Short mmCIF file of C-alpha atoms and ligand atoms in Angstrom, two decimals:
data_model
loop_
_atom_site.label_atom_id
_atom_site.label_comp_id
_atom_site.label_asym_id
_atom_site.label_seq_id
_atom_site.Cartn_x
_atom_site.Cartn_y
_atom_site.Cartn_z
CA ASN A 9 51.50 59.97 80.97
CA ASN A 10 51.96 63.45 82.25
CA ASN A 11 53.55 63.27 85.38
CA ILE A 12 57.44 63.49 83.78
CA VAL A 13 60.24 65.69 85.77
CA VAL A 14 62.70 68.16 83.63
CA ALA A 15 65.68 68.80 85.50
CA ILE A 16 67.43 71.67 84.03
CA ASP A 17 71.37 72.08 85.52
CA GLY A 18 73.79 74.43 84.74
CA PRO A 19 76.26 77.44 85.52
CA ALA A 20 75.18 80.94 87.20
CA GLY A 21 73.84 83.15 84.62
CA ALA A 22 73.09 80.35 82.73
CA GLY A 23 69.22 81.80 82.25
CA LYS A 24 67.28 78.59 84.04
CA SER A 25 65.24 79.94 85.85
CA THR A 26 64.19 81.81 83.30
CA VAL A 27 63.73 79.19 81.16
CA ALA A 28 62.58 77.08 83.46
CA ARG A 29 59.47 78.19 84.69
CA ALA A 30 58.20 79.73 81.01
CA VAL A 31 59.07 75.94 79.82
CA ALA A 32 56.60 74.82 83.13
CA GLU A 33 54.00 77.02 81.62
CA ARG A 34 54.06 76.10 78.43
CA ILE A 35 53.80 72.11 79.25
CA GLY A 36 51.60 72.96 82.12
CA LEU A 37 53.82 71.27 85.24
CA PRO A 38 54.71 72.70 87.98
CA TYR A 39 58.24 74.97 88.33
CA LEU A 40 60.56 74.41 91.31
CA ASP A 41 63.51 76.65 91.61
CA THR A 42 66.27 75.08 94.02
CA GLY A 43 68.79 77.89 94.23
CA ALA A 44 66.02 79.47 95.57
CA LEU A 45 65.85 76.82 98.15
CA TYR A 46 69.79 77.10 98.78
CA ARG A 47 69.45 80.79 98.98
CA ALA A 48 66.74 81.31 101.64
CA ILE A 49 68.91 78.86 103.79
CA ALA A 50 72.47 81.25 103.23
CA TRP A 51 69.78 84.11 103.98
CA LYS A 52 68.69 82.20 107.05
CA LEU A 53 72.25 81.03 108.57
CA ASP A 54 74.11 84.29 107.30
CA ARG A 55 72.13 85.99 109.81
CA GLU A 56 71.67 83.61 112.45
CA GLY A 57 76.01 84.56 112.57
CA ILE A 58 76.73 80.44 111.85
CA ALA A 59 80.30 80.52 109.40
CA PRO A 60 79.21 77.50 107.01
CA GLU A 61 82.56 76.07 108.87
CA ASP A 62 80.63 74.53 111.71
CA GLY A 63 78.18 71.78 110.62
CA GLU A 64 77.06 70.82 114.29
CA ARG A 65 75.19 74.87 114.50
CA ILE A 66 74.22 73.80 110.61
CA SER A 67 72.52 71.33 111.91
CA GLN A 68 71.03 72.94 115.04
CA ALA A 69 69.73 75.71 112.46
CA LEU A 70 68.27 73.14 109.39
CA ALA A 71 66.16 70.86 112.43
CA SER A 72 63.72 73.65 113.41
CA PHE A 73 63.90 76.05 109.95
CA ARG A 74 60.68 76.09 107.89
CA LEU A 75 60.22 76.67 104.49
CA GLU A 76 57.17 77.55 102.78
CA PHE A 77 56.91 77.88 99.49
CA ILE A 78 54.66 81.34 98.54
CA PRO A 79 53.06 81.94 95.12
CA GLY A 80 55.57 83.81 93.27
CA GLY A 81 58.51 83.47 96.39
CA LEU A 82 59.49 81.98 99.49
CA MET A 83 58.39 82.04 103.53
CA ALA A 84 61.36 81.17 105.19
CA ASP A 85 60.45 80.66 109.55
CA GLY A 86 57.26 83.28 108.51
CA THR A 87 59.45 85.57 106.90
CA ASP A 88 58.86 86.42 103.51
CA VAL A 89 62.41 86.11 101.61
CA THR A 90 61.57 86.42 97.74
CA ALA A 91 63.61 89.16 97.46
CA ALA A 92 66.12 89.01 100.06
CA ILE A 93 67.67 86.53 98.97
CA ARG A 94 68.61 87.55 95.92
CA THR A 95 71.60 90.18 97.03
CA PRO A 96 74.19 90.63 96.10
CA GLU A 97 75.76 89.80 99.18
CA ILE A 98 73.26 85.83 99.12
CA ASP A 99 75.48 85.91 95.75
CA ARG A 100 78.96 85.52 97.65
CA ILE A 101 77.81 83.93 100.50
CA VAL A 102 75.41 81.49 99.00
CA SER A 103 77.74 78.20 97.84
CA ALA A 104 79.75 78.44 101.00
CA TYR A 105 76.74 77.23 102.63
CA ALA A 106 75.75 74.27 99.45
CA ALA A 107 78.71 72.55 99.56
CA ARG A 108 77.60 71.05 103.51
CA PRO A 109 76.53 67.87 102.97
CA GLU A 110 74.12 68.85 106.98
CA VAL A 111 72.20 71.81 104.31
CA ARG A 112 72.16 69.11 101.05
CA GLY A 113 70.35 66.53 103.53
CA ALA A 114 68.10 68.47 104.17
CA LEU A 115 66.45 70.13 101.05
CA ILE A 116 66.80 66.38 99.04
CA GLU A 117 63.35 65.47 100.63
CA LEU A 118 61.13 68.88 100.30
CA GLN A 119 62.75 68.32 96.71
CA ARG A 120 62.05 64.57 95.58
CA ALA A 121 58.44 65.62 97.17
CA GLN A 122 57.59 67.94 94.80
CA ALA A 123 58.00 66.11 92.19
CA LYS A 124 54.44 64.16 93.04
CA ASN A 125 52.36 65.73 90.04
CA GLY A 126 55.59 65.62 87.86
CA LEU A 127 58.07 69.33 87.97
CA VAL A 128 59.89 71.61 85.50
CA ALA A 129 62.92 71.77 88.16
CA ASP A 130 65.99 74.11 87.95
CA GLY A 131 69.54 74.20 89.75
CA ARG A 132 73.00 71.73 90.23
CA ASP A 133 72.33 68.69 91.18
CA MET A 134 68.15 68.17 89.24
CA GLY A 135 70.53 65.60 86.63
CA THR A 136 72.54 63.72 88.51
CA VAL A 137 71.65 63.46 92.96
CA VAL A 138 67.49 64.74 93.13
CA PHE A 139 65.61 63.47 90.19
CA PRO A 140 68.33 60.83 88.17
CA GLU A 141 65.60 59.42 87.17
CA ALA A 142 63.82 62.12 85.11
CA GLU A 143 62.59 62.12 81.61
CA LEU A 144 64.82 65.01 80.53
CA LYS A 145 67.74 66.13 82.36
CA ILE A 146 69.21 69.09 80.39
CA PHE A 147 72.97 71.18 80.55
CA LEU A 148 72.18 75.17 79.98
CA THR A 149 75.31 77.06 80.01
CA ALA A 150 76.68 79.92 77.76
CA SER A 151 80.08 81.38 77.73
CA ALA A 152 80.57 83.58 81.21
CA GLU A 153 81.58 87.19 79.95
CA GLU A 154 78.16 86.06 78.34
CA ARG A 155 76.77 84.77 81.37
CA ALA A 156 77.50 87.49 83.20
CA ARG A 157 76.26 90.19 80.06
CA ARG A 158 73.06 88.60 81.15
CA ARG A 159 73.05 89.30 84.93
CA TYR A 160 74.49 93.18 84.90
CA LYS A 161 72.06 93.58 82.32
CA GLU A 162 68.49 92.45 85.08
CA ARG A 163 70.75 94.28 87.85
CA LEU A 164 70.52 97.50 85.92
CA ASP A 165 66.47 96.68 84.54
CA ARG A 166 65.62 96.72 88.14
CA GLY A 167 67.32 99.34 88.85
CA GLU A 168 70.37 98.51 91.50
CA ALA A 169 74.64 99.40 90.17
CA ALA A 170 76.48 96.78 88.69
CA ASP A 171 80.10 96.60 87.69
CA TYR A 172 80.58 94.56 84.79
CA ASP A 173 84.24 92.77 85.70
CA GLU A 174 82.80 92.20 89.59
CA ILE A 175 79.81 90.60 87.88
CA LEU A 176 82.63 88.34 85.91
CA LYS A 177 84.51 87.56 88.67
CA GLN A 178 82.16 86.60 90.68
CA VAL A 179 80.33 84.22 88.71
CA VAL A 180 83.24 82.50 87.32
CA GLU A 181 84.18 82.36 90.88
CA ARG A 182 80.90 80.51 92.20
CA ASP A 183 80.26 78.56 89.43
CA ASN A 184 84.77 77.35 89.74
CA TYR A 185 83.23 76.84 93.67
CA ASP A 186 79.96 74.51 92.93
CA MET A 187 81.86 72.61 89.89
CA THR A 188 84.77 71.63 92.27
CA ARG A 189 82.57 70.76 96.06
CA GLU A 190 82.84 67.54 97.21
CA ILE A 191 79.74 66.66 97.18
CA ALA A 192 76.63 67.11 94.77
CA PRO A 193 79.08 68.86 92.12
CA LEU A 194 78.02 70.64 89.04
CA ARG A 195 78.12 68.58 85.72
CA PRO A 196 76.21 67.59 83.75
CA ALA A 197 74.09 64.68 84.46
CA PRO A 198 74.61 61.10 82.57
CA GLY A 199 72.41 61.24 79.68
CA CYS A 200 71.46 65.08 79.14
CA ILE A 201 70.75 67.38 76.67
CA ILE A 202 74.20 69.97 76.83
CA LEU A 203 72.57 73.21 75.32
CA ASP A 204 74.99 76.16 74.67
CA SER A 205 72.65 79.03 74.49
CA SER A 206 75.05 82.04 74.20
CA TYR A 207 73.50 82.75 70.79
CA MET A 208 70.54 82.08 71.91
CA ASP A 209 67.58 83.93 73.49
CA ALA A 210 64.90 82.64 75.89
CA ALA A 211 61.50 82.12 74.20
CA GLN A 212 64.31 79.51 71.23
CA VAL A 213 65.20 77.90 74.62
CA THR A 214 62.27 77.72 75.95
CA ASP A 215 61.03 76.21 72.28
CA ALA A 216 63.76 73.93 72.23
CA ILE A 217 62.69 72.51 75.78
CA SER A 218 59.21 72.75 75.77
CA SER A 219 59.17 70.58 72.56
CA LEU A 220 61.74 67.67 73.45
CA ALA A 221 60.24 67.68 76.91
CA SER A 222 56.41 67.16 74.54
CA ARG A 223 58.12 63.93 72.90
CA PHE A 224 58.06 62.20 76.76
CA MET A 225 54.14 63.47 77.68
O1 C5P B 320 70.75 78.64 90.68
P1 C5P B 320 70.79 79.74 91.83
O2 C5P B 320 71.73 80.91 91.21
O3 C5P B 320 69.69 80.76 92.38
O4 C5P B 320 71.71 79.19 93.26
C1 C5P B 320 72.31 79.75 93.56
C2 C5P B 320 73.94 78.80 94.50
O5 C5P B 320 73.28 77.38 95.32
C3 C5P B 320 74.06 77.96 93.63
O6 C5P B 320 75.71 78.82 93.28
C4 C5P B 320 75.13 76.36 94.32
O7 C5P B 320 76.23 76.82 95.41
C5 C5P B 320 73.79 75.86 94.80
N1 C5P B 320 73.07 75.06 94.51
C6 C5P B 320 73.08 74.44 94.59
N2 C5P B 320 72.24 73.16 94.26
C7 C5P B 320 70.89 73.35 92.64
C8 C5P B 320 70.57 74.40 93.20
C9 C5P B 320 71.37 75.58 93.60
O8 C5P B 320 74.02 73.83 95.33
N3 C5P B 320 70.17 72.25 92.99
#
């Protein structure tokens, strides 16, 4: 049986997407970046001037909102938003939208539908809410300083300006928001393996998770 689900959760900048993508390729399963879905919704609602507090308008807007996967990216209502959802501005606003029940409800079935042939998925509630029956659940974390350092380096590598202290502050704020929200808060799922990657590189984390996953395949 190769149709296993590997659920990877953890705080911002722990390396989830890098590692999840590499694990998926290694073990031959599709990869789903659920943070991108929340980012695309935040992008859309913000552009339409809809505040995170406005549940009614959020529901209305989401009723006709179309998300489509394209190779290596995401389309929102026919616009390629792959790059637009990776800005510091979206980093800053995404969690307030992601805390809304209307937003989370709109994404549950879409996420589960991707798992028909097995899946490696990363996010905040993969193991706790979306895929509680996943064969393998990983909570991938690292110290806040190390996570901020990785984000900082990512930005510099992309040729963008970056301020380490500012990034650290934002990373800590976003994690607190995600961990203390009422619906689907970020926390280790029952039965998960907690992996601290503070002193591991992406290749080591990928090896560790792939070898755990292969036991179920
Ligand atoms: O993983 P990424 O940084 O792209 O996630 C952006 C935000 O989307 C998170 O800070 C969180 O608020 C939200 N999110 C979520 N549930 C998920 C994935 C992301 O609430 N499964």
